[in-house]
XYZ file of C-alpha atoms in Angstrom:
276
model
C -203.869 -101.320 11.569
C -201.500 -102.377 8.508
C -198.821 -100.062 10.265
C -198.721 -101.962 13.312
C -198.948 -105.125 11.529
C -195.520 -103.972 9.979
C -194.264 -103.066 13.594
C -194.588 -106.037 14.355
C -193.419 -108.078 11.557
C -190.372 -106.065 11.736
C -189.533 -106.162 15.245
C -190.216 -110.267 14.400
C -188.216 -109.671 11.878
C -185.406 -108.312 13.742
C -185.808 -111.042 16.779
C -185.328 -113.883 14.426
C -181.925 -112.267 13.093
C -180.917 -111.878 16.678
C -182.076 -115.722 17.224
C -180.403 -116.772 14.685
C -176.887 -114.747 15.311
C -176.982 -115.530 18.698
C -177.155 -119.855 17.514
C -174.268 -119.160 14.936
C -172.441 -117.501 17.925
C -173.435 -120.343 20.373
C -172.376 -122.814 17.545
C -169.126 -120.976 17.224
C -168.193 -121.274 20.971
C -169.331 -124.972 20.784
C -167.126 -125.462 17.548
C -164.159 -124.317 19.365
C -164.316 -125.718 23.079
C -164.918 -128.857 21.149
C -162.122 -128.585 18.955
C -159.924 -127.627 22.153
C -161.630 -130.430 24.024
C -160.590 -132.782 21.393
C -156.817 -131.879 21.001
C -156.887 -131.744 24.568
C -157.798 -135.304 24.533
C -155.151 -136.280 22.030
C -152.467 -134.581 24.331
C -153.400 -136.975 27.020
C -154.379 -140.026 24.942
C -151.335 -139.338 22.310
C -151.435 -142.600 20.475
C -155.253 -143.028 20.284
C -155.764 -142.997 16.115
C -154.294 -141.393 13.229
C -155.480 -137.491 13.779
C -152.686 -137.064 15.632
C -151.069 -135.097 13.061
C -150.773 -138.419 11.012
C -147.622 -138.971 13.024
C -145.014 -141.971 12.606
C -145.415 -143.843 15.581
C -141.546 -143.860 16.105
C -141.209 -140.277 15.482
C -143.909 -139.964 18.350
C -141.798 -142.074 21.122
C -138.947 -140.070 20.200
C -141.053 -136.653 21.368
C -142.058 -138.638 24.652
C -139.137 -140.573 25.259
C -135.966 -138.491 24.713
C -135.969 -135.407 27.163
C -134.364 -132.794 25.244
C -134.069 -134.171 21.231
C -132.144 -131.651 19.227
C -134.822 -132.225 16.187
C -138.236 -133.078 16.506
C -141.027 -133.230 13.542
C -140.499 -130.220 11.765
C -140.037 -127.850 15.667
C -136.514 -127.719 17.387
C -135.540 -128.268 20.852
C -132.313 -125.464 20.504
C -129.218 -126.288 21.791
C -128.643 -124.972 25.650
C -126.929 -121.566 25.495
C -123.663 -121.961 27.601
C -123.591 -119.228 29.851
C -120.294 -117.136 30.177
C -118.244 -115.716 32.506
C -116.726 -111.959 32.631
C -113.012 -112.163 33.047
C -111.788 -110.406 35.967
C -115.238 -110.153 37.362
C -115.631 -113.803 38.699
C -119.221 -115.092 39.121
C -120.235 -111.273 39.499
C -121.052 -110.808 35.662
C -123.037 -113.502 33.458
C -123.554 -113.364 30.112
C -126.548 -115.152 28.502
C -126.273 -114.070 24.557
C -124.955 -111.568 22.194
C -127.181 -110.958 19.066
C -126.677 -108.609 16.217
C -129.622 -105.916 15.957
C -130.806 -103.214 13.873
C -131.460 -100.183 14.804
C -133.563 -98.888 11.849
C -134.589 -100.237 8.653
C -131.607 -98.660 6.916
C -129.198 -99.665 9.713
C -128.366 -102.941 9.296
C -126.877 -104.844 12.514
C -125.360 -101.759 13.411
C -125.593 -102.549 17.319
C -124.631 -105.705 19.601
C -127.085 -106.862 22.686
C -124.864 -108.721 25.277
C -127.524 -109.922 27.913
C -126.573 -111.763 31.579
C -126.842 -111.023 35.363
C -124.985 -108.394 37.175
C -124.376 -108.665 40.472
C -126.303 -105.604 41.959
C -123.072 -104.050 44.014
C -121.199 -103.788 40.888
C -124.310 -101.574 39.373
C -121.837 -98.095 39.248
C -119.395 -99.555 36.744
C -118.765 -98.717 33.486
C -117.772 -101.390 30.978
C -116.963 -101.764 27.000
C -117.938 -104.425 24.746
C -115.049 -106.273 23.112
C -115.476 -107.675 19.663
C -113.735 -110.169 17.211
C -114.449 -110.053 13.557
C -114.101 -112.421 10.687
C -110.724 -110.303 9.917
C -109.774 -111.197 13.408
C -109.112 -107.992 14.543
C -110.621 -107.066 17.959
C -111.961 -103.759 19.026
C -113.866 -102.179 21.825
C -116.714 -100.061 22.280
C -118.477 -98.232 25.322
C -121.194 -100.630 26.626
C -124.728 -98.748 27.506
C -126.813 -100.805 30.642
C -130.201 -101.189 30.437
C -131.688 -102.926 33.482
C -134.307 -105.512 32.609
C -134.991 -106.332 36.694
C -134.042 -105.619 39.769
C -135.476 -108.732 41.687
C -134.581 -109.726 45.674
C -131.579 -111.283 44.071
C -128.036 -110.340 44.210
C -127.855 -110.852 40.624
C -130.050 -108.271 38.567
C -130.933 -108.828 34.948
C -128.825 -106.971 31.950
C -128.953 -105.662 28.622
C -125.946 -104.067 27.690
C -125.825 -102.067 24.088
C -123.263 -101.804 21.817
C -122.615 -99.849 18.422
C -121.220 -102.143 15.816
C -118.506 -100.112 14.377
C -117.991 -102.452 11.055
C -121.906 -102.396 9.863
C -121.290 -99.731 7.020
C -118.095 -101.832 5.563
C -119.873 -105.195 6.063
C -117.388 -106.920 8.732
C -119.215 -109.090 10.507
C -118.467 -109.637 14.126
C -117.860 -113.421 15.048
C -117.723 -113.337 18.985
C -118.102 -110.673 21.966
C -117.752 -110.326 25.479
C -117.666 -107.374 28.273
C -114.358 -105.567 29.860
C -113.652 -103.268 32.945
C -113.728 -99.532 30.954
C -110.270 -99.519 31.892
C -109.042 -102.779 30.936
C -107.540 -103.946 27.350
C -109.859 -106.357 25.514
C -108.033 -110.206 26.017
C -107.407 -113.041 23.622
C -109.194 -115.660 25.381
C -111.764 -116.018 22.834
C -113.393 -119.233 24.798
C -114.604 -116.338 27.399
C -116.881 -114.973 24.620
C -120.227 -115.368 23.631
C -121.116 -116.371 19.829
C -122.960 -113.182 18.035
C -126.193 -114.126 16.187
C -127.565 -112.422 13.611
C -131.357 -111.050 14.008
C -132.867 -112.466 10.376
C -136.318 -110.645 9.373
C -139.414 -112.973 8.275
C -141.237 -111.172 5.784
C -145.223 -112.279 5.484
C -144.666 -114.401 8.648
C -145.522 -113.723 12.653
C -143.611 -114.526 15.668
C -143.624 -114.629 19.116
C -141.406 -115.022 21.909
C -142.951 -116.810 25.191
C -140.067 -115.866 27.600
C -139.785 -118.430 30.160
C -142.470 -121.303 30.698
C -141.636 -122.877 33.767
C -142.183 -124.601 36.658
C -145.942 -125.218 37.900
C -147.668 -123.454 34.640
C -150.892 -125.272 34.231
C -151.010 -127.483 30.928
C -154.570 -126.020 29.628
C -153.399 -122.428 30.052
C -150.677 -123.060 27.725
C -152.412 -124.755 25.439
C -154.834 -122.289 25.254
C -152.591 -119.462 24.812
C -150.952 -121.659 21.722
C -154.152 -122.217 20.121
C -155.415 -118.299 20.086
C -151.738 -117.266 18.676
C -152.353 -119.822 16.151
C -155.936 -118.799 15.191
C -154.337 -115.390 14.879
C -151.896 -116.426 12.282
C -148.411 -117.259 14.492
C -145.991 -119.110 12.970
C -143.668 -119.837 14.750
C -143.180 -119.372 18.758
C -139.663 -119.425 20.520
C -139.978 -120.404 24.222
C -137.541 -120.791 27.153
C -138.076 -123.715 28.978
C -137.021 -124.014 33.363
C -137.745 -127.270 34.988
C -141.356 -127.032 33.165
C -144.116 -129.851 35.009
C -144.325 -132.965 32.806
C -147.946 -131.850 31.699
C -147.069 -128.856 30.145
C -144.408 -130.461 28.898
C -146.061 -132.388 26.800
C -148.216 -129.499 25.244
C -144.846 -127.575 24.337
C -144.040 -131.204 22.556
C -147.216 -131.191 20.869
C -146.421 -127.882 19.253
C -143.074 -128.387 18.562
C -143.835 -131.460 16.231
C -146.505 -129.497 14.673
C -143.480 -127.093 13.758
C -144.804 -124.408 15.407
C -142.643 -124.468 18.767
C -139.130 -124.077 19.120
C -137.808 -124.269 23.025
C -134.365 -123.801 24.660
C -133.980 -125.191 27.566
C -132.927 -122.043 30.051
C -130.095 -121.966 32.637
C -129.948 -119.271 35.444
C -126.254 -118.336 36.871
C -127.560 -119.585 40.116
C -127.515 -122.997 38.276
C -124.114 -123.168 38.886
C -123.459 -124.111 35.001
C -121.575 -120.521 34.046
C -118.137 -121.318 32.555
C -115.439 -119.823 30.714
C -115.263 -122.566 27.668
């Protein structure tokens, strides 16, 4: 008899703890649909009270007001990347950025990423990467191609690699471009994209979006932001494409906050690719 009487206080016993874990669960859940709820409702109702990140009301029209502000709250709206022409190639080749990598941890922005379009019939050429340094001297190197997509489009997406020949001597390249294989590296330094430097964040998480664009739905993005920043992001960089006013207005929300930076994102098809 006194065994089952413990039986049964401990399976009690044990039902109450899974009572009571399922309630702090439940609570949980509540705690953060509310809390989601609520910024939701500040998104939509932006000047209602001060929670709103105790925001200066001018500060605030300036997120709303001014389309694409180079500086806003502590968050930047980057400057639009100007894409570049190819000499020689026409409106063939595109170039979108060139960005000084690492290969390893003791390699230190030993290789160049040029990244553009390529129109797909011109897929069996060869090309080299042509490079000015702070010196000012110019040299070339054979340009790998990594294909990123291969869309119904005439113009595929590229990644083309190059070995930085100055990262043991600590040169530092100052501009790059592609050439034919063939061809001597030109002069016409307007034709050639800016190199910037990959910088490492120690202690600190980041995340690149890609591209938000178009019809993404407002409460998917702002969930998405919320979990990255319950798991300790930092800092988000996101590409922006004729994005609907709603989400638009999320993307502002986090850039104020600091945590968003965007860059508003041009596609050759644009029409916008120039040589200057």
């Amino acid at each position: 008899m006194l065994i089952k009487r413990r039986r049964r206080g401990a399976k009690l016993f044990v039902s109450l703890l899974l009572v009571v874990w399922a309630v702090s669960i439940y609570r949980q859940y509540l705690k953060s649909a509310n809390d989601i709820a609520n910024q939701w409702h500040y998104y939509l109702n932006p000047l209602e009270g001060t929670e709103f990140m105790n925001m200066h009301r001018d500060m605030f029209e300036l997120t709303i007001d001014t389309p694409d502000p180079k500086l806003i709250g502590e968050g930047k709206d980057l400057f639009k990347p100007r894409l570049k022409k190819v000499r020689h190639f026409d409106n063939n080749i595109v170039l979108f950025s060139a960005v000084a990598g690492n290969s390893s941890s003791e390699h230190i922005w030993d290789t160049i990423d040029i990244v553009g379009w390529e129109n797909k019939n011109l897929i069996r050429n060869t090309y080299k990467c042509c490079v000015r340094y702070t010196s000012g001297e110019v040299q070339s190197v054979p340009a790998t191609r990594i294909i990123w997509s291969n869309i119904l489009s005439n113009m595929s997406a590229m990644q083309f690699v190059c070995s930085n020949l100055t990262s043991r001597f600590g040169e530092l390249p100052e501009v790059a471009t592609l050439e034919g294989r063939n061809k001597k590296c030109h002069s016409l330094f307007d034709w050639y994209l800016p190199v910037t430097f990959a910088h490492a964040h120690k202690n600190e998480i980041a995340v690149c979006y890609k591209i938000a664009y178009g019809s993404l739905a407002a409460d998917d993005l702002l969930s998405w932001f919320e979990l990255h920043r319950r798991l300790g992001v930092t800092k988000v960089l996101v590409f922006t494409h004729d994005l609907n006013p709603e989400a638009t207005r999320v993307l502002q929300y986090y850039r104020a906050l600091g945590m968003a930076d965007t860059v508003p994102f041009a596609y050759p098809t644009d029409g916008k690719a120039c040589f200057c």
